[in-house]
PDB file of C-alpha atoms and ligand atoms in Angstrom:
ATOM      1  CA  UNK A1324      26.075  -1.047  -0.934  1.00 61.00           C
ATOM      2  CA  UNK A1325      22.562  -2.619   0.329  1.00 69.00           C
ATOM      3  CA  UNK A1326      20.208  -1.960  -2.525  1.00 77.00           C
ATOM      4  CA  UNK A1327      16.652  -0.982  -1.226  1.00 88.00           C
ATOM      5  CA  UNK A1328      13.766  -2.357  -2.715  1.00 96.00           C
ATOM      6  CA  UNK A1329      11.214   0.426  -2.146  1.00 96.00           C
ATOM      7  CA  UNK A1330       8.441   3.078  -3.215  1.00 95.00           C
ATOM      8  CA  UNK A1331       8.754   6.468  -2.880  1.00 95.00           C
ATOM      9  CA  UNK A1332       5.982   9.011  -3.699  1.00 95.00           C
ATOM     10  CA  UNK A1333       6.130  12.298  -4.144  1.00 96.00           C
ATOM     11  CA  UNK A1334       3.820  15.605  -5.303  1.00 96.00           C
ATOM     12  CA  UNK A1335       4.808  18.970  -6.338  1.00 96.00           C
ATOM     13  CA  UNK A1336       3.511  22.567  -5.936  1.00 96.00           C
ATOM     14  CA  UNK A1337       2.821  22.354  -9.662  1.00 94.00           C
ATOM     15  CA  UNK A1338       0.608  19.707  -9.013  1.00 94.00           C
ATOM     16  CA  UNK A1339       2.555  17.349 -10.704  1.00 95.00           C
ATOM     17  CA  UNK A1340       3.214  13.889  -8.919  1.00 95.00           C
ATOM     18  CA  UNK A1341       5.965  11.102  -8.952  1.00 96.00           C
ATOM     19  CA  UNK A1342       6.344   7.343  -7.591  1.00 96.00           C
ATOM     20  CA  UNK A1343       9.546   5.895  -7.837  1.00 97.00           C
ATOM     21  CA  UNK A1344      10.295   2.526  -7.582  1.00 97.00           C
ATOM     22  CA  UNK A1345      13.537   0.381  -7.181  1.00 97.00           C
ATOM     23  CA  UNK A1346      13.042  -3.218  -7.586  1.00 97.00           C
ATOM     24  CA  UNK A1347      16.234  -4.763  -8.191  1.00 97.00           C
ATOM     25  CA  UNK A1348      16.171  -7.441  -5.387  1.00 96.00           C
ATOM     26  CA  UNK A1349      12.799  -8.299  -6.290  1.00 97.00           C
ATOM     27  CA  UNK A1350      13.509  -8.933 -10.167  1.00 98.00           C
ATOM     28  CA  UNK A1351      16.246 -11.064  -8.916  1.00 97.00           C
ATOM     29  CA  UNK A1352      14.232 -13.162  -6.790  1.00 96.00           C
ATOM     30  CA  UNK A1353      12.078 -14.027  -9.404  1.00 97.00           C
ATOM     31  CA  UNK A1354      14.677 -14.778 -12.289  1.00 97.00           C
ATOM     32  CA  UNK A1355      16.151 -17.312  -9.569  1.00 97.00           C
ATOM     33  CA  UNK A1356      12.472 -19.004  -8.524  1.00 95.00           C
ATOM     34  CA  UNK A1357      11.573 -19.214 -12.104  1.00 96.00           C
ATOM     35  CA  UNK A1358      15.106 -19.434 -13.690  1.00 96.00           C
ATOM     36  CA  UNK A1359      14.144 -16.706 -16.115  1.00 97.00           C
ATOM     37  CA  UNK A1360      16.335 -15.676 -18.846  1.00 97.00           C
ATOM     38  CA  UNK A1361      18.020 -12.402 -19.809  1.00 97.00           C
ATOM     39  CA  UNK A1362      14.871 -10.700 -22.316  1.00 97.00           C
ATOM     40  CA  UNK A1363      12.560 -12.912 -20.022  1.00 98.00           C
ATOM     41  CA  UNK A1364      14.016 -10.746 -16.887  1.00 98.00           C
ATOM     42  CA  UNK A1365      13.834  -7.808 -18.309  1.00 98.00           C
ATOM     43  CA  UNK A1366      10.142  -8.038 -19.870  1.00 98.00           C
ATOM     44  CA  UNK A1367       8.926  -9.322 -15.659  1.00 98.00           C
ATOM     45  CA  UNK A1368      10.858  -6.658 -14.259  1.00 98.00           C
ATOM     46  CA  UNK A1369       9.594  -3.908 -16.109  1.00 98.00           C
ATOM     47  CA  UNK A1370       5.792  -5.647 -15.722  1.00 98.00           C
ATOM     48  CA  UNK A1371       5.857  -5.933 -12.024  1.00 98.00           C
ATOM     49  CA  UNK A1372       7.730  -2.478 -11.177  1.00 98.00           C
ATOM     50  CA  UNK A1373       5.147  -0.837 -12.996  1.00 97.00           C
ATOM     51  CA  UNK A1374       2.551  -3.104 -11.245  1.00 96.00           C
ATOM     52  CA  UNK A1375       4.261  -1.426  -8.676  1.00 96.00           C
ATOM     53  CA  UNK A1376       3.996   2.252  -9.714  1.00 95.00           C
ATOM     54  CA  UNK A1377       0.078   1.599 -10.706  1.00 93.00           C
ATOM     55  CA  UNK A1378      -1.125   0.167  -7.543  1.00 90.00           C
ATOM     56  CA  UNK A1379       0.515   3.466  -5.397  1.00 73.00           C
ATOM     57  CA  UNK A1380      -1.200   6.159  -7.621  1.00 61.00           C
ATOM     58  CA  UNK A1381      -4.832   5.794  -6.039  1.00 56.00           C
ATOM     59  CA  UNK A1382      -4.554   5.804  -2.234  1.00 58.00           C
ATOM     60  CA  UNK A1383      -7.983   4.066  -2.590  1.00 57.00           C
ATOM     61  CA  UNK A1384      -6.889   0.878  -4.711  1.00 61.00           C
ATOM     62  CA  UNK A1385      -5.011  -1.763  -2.787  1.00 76.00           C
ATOM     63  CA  UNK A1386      -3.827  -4.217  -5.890  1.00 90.00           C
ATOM     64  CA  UNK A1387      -3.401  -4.328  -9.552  1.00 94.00           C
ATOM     65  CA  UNK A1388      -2.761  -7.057 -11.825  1.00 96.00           C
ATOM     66  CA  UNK A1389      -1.079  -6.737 -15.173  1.00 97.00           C
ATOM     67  CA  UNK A1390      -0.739  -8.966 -18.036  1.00 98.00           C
ATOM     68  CA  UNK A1391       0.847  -8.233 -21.200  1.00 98.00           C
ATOM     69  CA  UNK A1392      -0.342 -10.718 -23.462  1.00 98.00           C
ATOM     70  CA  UNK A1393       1.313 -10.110 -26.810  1.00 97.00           C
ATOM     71  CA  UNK A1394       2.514 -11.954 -30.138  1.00 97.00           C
ATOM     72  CA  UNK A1395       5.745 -12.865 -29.233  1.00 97.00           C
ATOM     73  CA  UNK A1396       7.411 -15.905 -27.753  1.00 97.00           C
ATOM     74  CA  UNK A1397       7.400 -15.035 -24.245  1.00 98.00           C
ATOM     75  CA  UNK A1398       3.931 -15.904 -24.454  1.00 98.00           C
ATOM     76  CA  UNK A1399       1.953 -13.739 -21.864  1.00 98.00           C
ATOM     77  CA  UNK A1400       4.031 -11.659 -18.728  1.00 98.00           C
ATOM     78  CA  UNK A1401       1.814 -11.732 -15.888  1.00 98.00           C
ATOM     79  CA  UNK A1402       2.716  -9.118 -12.084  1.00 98.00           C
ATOM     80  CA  UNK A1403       0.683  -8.701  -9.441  1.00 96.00           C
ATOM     81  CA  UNK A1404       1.219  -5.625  -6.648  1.00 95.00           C
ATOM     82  CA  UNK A1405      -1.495  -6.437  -3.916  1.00 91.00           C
ATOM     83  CA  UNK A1406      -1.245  -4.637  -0.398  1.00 86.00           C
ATOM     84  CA  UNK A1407       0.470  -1.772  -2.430  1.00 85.00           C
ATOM     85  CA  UNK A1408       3.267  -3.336  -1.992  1.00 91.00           C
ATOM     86  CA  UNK A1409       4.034  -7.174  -2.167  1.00 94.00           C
ATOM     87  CA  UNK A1410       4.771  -8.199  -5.581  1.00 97.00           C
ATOM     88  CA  UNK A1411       4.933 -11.761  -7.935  1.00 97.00           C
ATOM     89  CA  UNK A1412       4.737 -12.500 -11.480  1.00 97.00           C
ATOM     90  CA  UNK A1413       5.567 -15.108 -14.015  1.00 98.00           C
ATOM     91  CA  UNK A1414       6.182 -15.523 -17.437  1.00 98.00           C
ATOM     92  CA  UNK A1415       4.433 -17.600 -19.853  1.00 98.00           C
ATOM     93  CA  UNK A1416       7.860 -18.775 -21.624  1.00 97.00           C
ATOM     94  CA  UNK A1417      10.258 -18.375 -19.325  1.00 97.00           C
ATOM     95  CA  UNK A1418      13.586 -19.509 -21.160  1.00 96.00           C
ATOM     96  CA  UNK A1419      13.303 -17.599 -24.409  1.00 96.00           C
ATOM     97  CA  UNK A1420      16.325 -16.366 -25.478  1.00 93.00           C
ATOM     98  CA  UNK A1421      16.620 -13.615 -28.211  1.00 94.00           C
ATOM     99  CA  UNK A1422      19.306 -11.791 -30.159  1.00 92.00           C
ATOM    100  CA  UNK A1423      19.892  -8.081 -28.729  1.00 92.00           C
ATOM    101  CA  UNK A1424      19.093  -5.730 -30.429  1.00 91.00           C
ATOM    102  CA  UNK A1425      21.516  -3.561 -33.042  1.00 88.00           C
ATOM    103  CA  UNK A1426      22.190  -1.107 -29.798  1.00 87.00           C
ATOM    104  CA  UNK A1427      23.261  -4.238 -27.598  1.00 86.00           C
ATOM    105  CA  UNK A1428      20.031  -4.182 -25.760  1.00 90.00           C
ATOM    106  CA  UNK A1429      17.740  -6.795 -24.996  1.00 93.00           C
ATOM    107  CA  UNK A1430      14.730  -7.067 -27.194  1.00 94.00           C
ATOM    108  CA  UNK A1431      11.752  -6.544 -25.050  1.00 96.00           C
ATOM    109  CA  UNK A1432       9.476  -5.777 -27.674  1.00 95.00           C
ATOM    110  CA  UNK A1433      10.272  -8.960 -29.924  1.00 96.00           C
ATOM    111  CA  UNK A1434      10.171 -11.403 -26.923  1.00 97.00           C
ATOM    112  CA  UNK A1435       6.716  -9.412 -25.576  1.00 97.00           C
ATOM    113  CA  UNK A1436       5.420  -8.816 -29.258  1.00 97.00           C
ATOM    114  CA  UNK A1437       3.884  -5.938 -30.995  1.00 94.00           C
ATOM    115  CA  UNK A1438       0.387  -6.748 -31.112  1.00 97.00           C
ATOM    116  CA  UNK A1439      -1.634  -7.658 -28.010  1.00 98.00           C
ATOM    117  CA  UNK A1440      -3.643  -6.274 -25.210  1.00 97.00           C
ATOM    118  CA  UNK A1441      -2.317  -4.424 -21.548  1.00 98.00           C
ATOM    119  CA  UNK A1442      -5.430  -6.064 -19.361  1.00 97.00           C
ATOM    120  CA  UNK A1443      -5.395  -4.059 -15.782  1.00 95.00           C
ATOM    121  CA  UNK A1444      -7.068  -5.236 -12.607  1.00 94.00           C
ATOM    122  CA  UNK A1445      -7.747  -2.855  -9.995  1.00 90.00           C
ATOM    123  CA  UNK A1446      -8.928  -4.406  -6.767  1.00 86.00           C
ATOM    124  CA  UNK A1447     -10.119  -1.682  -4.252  1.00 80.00           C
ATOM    125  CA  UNK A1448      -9.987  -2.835  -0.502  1.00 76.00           C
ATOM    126  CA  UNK A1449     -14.067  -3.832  -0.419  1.00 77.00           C
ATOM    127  CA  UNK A1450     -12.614  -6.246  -2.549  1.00 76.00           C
ATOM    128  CA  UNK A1451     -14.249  -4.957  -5.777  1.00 81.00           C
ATOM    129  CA  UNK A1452     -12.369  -5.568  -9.121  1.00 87.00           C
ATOM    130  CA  UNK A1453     -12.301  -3.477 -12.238  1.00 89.00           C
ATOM    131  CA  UNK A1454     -10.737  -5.038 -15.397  1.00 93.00           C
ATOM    132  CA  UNK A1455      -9.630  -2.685 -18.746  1.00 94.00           C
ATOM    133  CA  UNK A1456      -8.035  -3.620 -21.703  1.00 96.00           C
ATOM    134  CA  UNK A1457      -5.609  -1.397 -23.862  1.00 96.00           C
ATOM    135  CA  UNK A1458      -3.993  -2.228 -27.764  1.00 97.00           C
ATOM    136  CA  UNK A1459      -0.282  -2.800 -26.914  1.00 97.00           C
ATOM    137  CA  UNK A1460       1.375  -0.051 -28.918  1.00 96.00           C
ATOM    138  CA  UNK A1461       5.227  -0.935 -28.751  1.00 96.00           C
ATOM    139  CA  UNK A1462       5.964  -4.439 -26.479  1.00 96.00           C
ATOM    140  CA  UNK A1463       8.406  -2.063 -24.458  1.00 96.00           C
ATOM    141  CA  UNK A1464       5.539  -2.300 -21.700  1.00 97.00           C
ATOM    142  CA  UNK A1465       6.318   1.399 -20.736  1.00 97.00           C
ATOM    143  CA  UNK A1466       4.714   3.138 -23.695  1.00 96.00           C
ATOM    144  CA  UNK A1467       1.929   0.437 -23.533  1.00 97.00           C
ATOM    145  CA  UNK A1468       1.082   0.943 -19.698  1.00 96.00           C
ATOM    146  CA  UNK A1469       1.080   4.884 -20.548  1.00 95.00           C
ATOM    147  CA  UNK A1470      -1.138   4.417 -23.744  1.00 96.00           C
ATOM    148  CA  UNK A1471      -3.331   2.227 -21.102  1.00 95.00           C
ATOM    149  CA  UNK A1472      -3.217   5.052 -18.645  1.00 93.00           C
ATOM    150  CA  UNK A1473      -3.939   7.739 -20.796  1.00 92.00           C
ATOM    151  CA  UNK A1474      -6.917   5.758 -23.200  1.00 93.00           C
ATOM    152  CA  UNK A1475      -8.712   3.706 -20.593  1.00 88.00           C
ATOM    153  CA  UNK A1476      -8.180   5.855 -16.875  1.00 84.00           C
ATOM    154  CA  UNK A1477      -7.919   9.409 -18.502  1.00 86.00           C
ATOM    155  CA  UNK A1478      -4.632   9.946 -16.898  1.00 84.00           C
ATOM    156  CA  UNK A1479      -1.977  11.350 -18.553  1.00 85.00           C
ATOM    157  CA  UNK A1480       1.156  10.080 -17.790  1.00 91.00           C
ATOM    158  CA  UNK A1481       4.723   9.576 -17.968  1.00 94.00           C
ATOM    159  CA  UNK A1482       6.962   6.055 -17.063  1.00 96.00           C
ATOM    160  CA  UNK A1483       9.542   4.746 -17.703  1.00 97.00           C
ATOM    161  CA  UNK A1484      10.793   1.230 -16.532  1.00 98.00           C
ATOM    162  CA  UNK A1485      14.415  -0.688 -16.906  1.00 96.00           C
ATOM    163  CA  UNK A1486      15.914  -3.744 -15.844  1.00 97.00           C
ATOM    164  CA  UNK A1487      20.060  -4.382 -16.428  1.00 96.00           C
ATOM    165  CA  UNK A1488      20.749  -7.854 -17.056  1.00 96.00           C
ATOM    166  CA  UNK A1489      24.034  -8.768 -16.331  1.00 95.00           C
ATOM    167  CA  UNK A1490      26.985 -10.865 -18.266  1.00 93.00           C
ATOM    168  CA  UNK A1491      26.243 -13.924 -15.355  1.00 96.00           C
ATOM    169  CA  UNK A1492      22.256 -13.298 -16.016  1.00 96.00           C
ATOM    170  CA  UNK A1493      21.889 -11.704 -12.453  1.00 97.00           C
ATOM    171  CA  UNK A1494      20.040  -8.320 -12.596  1.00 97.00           C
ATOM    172  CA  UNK A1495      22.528  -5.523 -12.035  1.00 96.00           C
ATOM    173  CA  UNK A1496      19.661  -2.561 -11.633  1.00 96.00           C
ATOM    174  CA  UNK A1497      15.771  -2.370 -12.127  1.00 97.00           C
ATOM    175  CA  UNK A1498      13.814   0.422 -11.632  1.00 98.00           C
ATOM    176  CA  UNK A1499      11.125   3.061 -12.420  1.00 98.00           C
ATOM    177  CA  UNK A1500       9.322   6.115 -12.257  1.00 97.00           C
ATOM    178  CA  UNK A1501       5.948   6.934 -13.275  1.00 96.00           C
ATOM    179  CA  UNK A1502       4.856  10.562 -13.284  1.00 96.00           C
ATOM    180  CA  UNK A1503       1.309  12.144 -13.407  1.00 93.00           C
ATOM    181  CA  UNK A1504      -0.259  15.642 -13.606  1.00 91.00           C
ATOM    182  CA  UNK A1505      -2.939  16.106 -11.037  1.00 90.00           C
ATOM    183  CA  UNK A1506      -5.944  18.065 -12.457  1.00 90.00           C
ATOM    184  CA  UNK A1507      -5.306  21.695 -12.464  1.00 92.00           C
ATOM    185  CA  UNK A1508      -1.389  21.560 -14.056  1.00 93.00           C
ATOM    186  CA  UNK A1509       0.003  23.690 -16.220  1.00 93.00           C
ATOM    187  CA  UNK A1510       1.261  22.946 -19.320  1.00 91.00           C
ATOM    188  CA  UNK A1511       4.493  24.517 -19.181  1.00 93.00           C
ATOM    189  CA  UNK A1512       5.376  22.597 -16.373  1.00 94.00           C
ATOM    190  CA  UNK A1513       4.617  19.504 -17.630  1.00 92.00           C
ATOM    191  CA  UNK A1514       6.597  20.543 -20.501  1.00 93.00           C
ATOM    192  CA  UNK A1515       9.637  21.479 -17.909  1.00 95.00           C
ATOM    193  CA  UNK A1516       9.093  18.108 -16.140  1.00 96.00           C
ATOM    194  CA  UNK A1517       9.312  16.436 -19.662  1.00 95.00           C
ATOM    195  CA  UNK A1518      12.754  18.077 -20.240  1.00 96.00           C
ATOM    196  CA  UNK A1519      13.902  17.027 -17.150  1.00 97.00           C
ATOM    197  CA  UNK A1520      13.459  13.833 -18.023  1.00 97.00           C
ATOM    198  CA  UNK A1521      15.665  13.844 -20.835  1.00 96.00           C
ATOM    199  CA  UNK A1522      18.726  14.746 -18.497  1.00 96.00           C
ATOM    200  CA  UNK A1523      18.390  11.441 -16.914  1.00 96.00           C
ATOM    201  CA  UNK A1524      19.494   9.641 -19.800  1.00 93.00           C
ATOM    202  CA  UNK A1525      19.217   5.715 -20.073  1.00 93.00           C
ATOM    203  CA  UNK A1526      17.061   4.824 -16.419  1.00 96.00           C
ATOM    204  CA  UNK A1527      19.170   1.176 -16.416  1.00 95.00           C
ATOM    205  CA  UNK A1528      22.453   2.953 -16.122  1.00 95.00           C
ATOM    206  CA  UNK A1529      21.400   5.812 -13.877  1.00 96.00           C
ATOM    207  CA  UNK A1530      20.352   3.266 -11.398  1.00 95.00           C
ATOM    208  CA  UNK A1531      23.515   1.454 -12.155  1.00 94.00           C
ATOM    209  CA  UNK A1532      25.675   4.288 -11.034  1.00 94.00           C
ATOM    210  CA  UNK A1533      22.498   5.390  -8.172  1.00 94.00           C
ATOM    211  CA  UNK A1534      21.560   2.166  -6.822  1.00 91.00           C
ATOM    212  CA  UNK A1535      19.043   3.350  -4.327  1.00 93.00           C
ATOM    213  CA  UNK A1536      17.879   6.108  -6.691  1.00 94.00           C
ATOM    214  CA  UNK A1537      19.655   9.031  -5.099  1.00 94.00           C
ATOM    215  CA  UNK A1538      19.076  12.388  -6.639  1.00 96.00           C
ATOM    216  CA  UNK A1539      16.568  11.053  -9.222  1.00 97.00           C
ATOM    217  CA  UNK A1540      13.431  12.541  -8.198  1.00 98.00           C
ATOM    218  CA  UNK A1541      15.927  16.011  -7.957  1.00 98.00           C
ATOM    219  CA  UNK A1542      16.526  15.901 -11.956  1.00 98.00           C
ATOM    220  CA  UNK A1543      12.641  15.330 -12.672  1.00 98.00           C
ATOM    221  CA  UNK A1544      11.065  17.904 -10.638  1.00 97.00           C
ATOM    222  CA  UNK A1545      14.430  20.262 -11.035  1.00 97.00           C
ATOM    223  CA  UNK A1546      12.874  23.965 -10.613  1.00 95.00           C
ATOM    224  CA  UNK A1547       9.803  23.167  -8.549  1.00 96.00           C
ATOM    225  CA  UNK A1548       8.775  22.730  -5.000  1.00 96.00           C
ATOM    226  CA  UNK A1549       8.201  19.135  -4.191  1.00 97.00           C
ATOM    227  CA  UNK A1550       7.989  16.917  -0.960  1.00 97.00           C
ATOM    228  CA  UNK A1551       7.664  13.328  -0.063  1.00 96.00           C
ATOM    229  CA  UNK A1552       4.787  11.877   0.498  1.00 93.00           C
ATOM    230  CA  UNK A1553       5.571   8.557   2.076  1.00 91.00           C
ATOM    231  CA  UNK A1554       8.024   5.767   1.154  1.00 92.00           C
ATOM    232  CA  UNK A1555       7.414   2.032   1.059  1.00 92.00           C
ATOM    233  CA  UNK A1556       9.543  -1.127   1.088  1.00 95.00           C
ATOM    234  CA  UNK A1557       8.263  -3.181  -1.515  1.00 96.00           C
ATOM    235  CA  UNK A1558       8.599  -7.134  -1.118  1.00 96.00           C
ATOM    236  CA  UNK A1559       8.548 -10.252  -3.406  1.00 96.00           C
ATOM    237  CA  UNK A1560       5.486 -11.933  -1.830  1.00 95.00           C
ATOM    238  CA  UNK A1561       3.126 -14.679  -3.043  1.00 94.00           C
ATOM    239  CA  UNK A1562      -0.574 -15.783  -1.481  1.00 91.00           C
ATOM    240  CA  UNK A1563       0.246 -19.330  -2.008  1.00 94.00           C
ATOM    241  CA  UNK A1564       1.121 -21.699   0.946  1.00 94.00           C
ATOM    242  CA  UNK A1565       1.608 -25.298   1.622  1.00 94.00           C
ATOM    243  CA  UNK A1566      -2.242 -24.794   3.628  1.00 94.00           C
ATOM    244  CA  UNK A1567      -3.598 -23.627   0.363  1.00 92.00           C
ATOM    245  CA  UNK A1568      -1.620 -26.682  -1.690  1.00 93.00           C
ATOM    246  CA  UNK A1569      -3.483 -29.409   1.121  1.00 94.00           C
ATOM    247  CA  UNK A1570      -6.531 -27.777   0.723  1.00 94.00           C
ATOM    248  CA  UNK A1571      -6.596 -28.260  -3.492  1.00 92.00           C
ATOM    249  CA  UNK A1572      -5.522 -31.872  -2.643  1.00 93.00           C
ATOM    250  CA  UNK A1573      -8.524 -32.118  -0.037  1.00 93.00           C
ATOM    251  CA  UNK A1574     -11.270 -31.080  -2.705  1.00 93.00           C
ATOM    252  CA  UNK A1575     -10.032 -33.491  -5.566  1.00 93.00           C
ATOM    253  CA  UNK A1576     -12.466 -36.262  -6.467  1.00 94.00           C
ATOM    254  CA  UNK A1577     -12.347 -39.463  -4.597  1.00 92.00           C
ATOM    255  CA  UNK A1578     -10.724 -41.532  -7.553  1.00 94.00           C
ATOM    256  CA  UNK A1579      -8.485 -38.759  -8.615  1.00 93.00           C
ATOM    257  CA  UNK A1580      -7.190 -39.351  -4.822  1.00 92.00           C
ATOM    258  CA  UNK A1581      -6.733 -42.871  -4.889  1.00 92.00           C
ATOM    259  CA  UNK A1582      -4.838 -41.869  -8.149  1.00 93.00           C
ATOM    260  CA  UNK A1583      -2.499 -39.725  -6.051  1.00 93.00           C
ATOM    261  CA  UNK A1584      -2.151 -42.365  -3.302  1.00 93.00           C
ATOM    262  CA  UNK A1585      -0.119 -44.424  -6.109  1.00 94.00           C
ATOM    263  CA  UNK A1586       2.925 -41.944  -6.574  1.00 92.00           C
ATOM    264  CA  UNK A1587       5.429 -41.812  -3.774  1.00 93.00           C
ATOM    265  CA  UNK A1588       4.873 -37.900  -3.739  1.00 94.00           C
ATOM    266  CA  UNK A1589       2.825 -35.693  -5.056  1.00 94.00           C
ATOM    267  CA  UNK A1590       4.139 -32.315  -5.857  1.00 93.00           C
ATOM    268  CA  UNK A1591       3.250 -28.791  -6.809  1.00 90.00           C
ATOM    269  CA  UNK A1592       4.880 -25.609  -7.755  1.00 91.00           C
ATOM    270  CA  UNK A1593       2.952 -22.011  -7.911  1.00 94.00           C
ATOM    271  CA  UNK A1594       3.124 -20.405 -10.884  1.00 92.00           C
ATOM    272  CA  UNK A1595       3.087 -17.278  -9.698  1.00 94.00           C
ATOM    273  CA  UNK A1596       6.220 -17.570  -7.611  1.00 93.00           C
ATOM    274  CA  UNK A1597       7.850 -20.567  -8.410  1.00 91.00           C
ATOM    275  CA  UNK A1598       7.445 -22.157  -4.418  1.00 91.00           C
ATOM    276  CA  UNK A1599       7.601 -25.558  -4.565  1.00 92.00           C
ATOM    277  CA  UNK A1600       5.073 -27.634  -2.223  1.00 95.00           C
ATOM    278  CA  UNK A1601       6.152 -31.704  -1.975  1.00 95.00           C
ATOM    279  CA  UNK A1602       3.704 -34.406   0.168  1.00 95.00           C
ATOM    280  CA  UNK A1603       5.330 -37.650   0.853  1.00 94.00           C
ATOM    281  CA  UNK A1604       2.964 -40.597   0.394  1.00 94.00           C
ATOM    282  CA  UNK A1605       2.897 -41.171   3.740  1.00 94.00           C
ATOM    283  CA  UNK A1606       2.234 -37.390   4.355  1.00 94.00           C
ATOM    284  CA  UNK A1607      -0.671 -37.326   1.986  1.00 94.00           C
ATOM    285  CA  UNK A1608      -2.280 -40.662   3.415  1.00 93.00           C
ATOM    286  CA  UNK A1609      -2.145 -38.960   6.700  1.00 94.00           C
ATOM    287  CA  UNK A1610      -4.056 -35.883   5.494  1.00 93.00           C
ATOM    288  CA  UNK A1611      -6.980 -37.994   3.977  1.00 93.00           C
ATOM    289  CA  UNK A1612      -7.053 -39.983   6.975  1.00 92.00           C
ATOM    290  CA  UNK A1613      -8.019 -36.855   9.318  1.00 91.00           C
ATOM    291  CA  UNK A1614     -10.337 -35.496   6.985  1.00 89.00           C
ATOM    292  CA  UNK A1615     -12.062 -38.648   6.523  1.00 88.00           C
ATOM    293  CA  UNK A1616     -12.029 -39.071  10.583  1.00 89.00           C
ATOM    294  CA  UNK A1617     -13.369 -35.306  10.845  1.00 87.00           C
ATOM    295  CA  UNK A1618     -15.985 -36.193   8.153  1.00 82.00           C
ATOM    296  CA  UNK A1619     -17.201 -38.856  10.468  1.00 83.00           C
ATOM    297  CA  UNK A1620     -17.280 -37.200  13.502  1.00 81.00           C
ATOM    298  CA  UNK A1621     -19.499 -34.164  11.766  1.00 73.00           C
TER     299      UNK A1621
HETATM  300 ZN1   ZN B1251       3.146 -18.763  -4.959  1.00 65.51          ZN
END
């Protein structure tokens, strides 16, 4: 089966609304560009698909930018969603490895830490930014992007996020769902919607067994009138290019230059995405030479 990676809104009669989000092929991609390990997966995963739920739930917002910048020895997880949705990330640490937990699971919340800050960036398409901060209140990311949600935008909210980390390290399922009530919603069916919830069970093995997410939104808004909105593909996307890497090379100091000119190559990989950018000497001479002849000519 060809696993999607996509968004999917939806909103309700109730006034209730839902993105969800399946991100498998994208949390692969990055455990193979930055060779991530199992609790190191599982911490981006969750980080970018919600970067991914947060940047769909204001049709006015274009990006967001997450970091998770806790106490443990992951150091901080950083995911970016611009264009709604073209995601990256990184993690500070990427090869930590940590015991699983009593249940078998990985330990998000030791490898993220309990203590910290959630920092969100929204940038809206004039290009405007807006930066809050949030207490992390678990390291599961979930709870703390909620707690964010709910203390710093006003919104209450409902997510959940999971990455499945397979035996070989690839990632078997990741996912999520984030769920809001639009002003005007009744308590009782937020408390319905809630209870749905609870009939999905673990989110890791229902998208194990529903790779593309079939029938989920069907068990959270069971009992209501609900259509979709629109549906995205989402993509594992970085702004970085080899343009960008000449131009950094281009505005370094003359003698830090002729420094360069030494080395056979001169290399450089993002840390966002992991892309690696090589110039051989002869490649980088080449590029000083036409500036230099531009410079003259101007
Ligand atoms: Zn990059």
């Amino acid at each position: 089966m060809i696993t999607r990676n996509q968004i999917i809104h939806y909103t309700s009669d109730e006034l209730i609304r839902v993105s969800i989000a399946l991100t498998t092929g994208i949390v692969e991609k990055a455990r193979q560009r930055h060779n991530l390990s199992p609790v190191a997966s599982a911490a981006l995963g969750r980080t970018m698909t919600g970067a991914a739920l947060l940047a769909g739930d204001y049709k006015n917002h274009e990006g967001v930018s997450l970091k998770v910048a806790g106490d443990g020895l992951l150091g901080a997880v950083h995911a970016d969603c611009f264009d709604t949705n073209k995601l990256r990330g990184y993690v500070d640490n990427p090869q930590v490895d940590l015991p699983l937990k009593v249940n078998g699971k990985l330990d998000v919340a030791a490898g993220v830490g309990q203590h910290g800050q959630l920092t969100v960036t929204r940038f809206t398409p004039e290009k405007t930014t807006y930066t809050s901060q949030a207490d992390l209140v678990s390291g599961e990311i979930a709870e703390d992007i909620a707690y964010y949600l709910f203390t710093s935008e006003q919104v209450p909210s409902t997510i959940s996020l999971g990455v499945l980390v397979s035996q070989d390290y690839t990632i078997a399922a990741a996912g999520g769902f984030l769920v809001q009530a639009l002003p005007g919603a009744k308590d009782e069916d937020l408390a319905r919607v809630e209870a749905n919830i609870t009939q999905v069970g673990a989110l890791t093995t229902y998208l194990q067994d529903h790779p593309n997410g079939e029938g989920l939104i069907d068990i959270i808004l069971s009992g209501m009138h609900f259509k979709e909105l629109y549906r995205q593909n989402l993509y594992w996307r970085c702004t970085c290019s080899r343009q960008r890497f000449e131009n950094a090379l281009l505005s370094l100091r003359q003698e830090d230059k002729e420094a360069l000119l030494k080395d056979p190559q001169v290399e450089m990989t993002c840390q966002y995405c992991g892309a690696k950018y090589v110039l051989s000497h002869d490649e980088l001479a080449a590029l000083y030479e036409a500036a230099a002849q531009r410079h003259k000519q101007n």
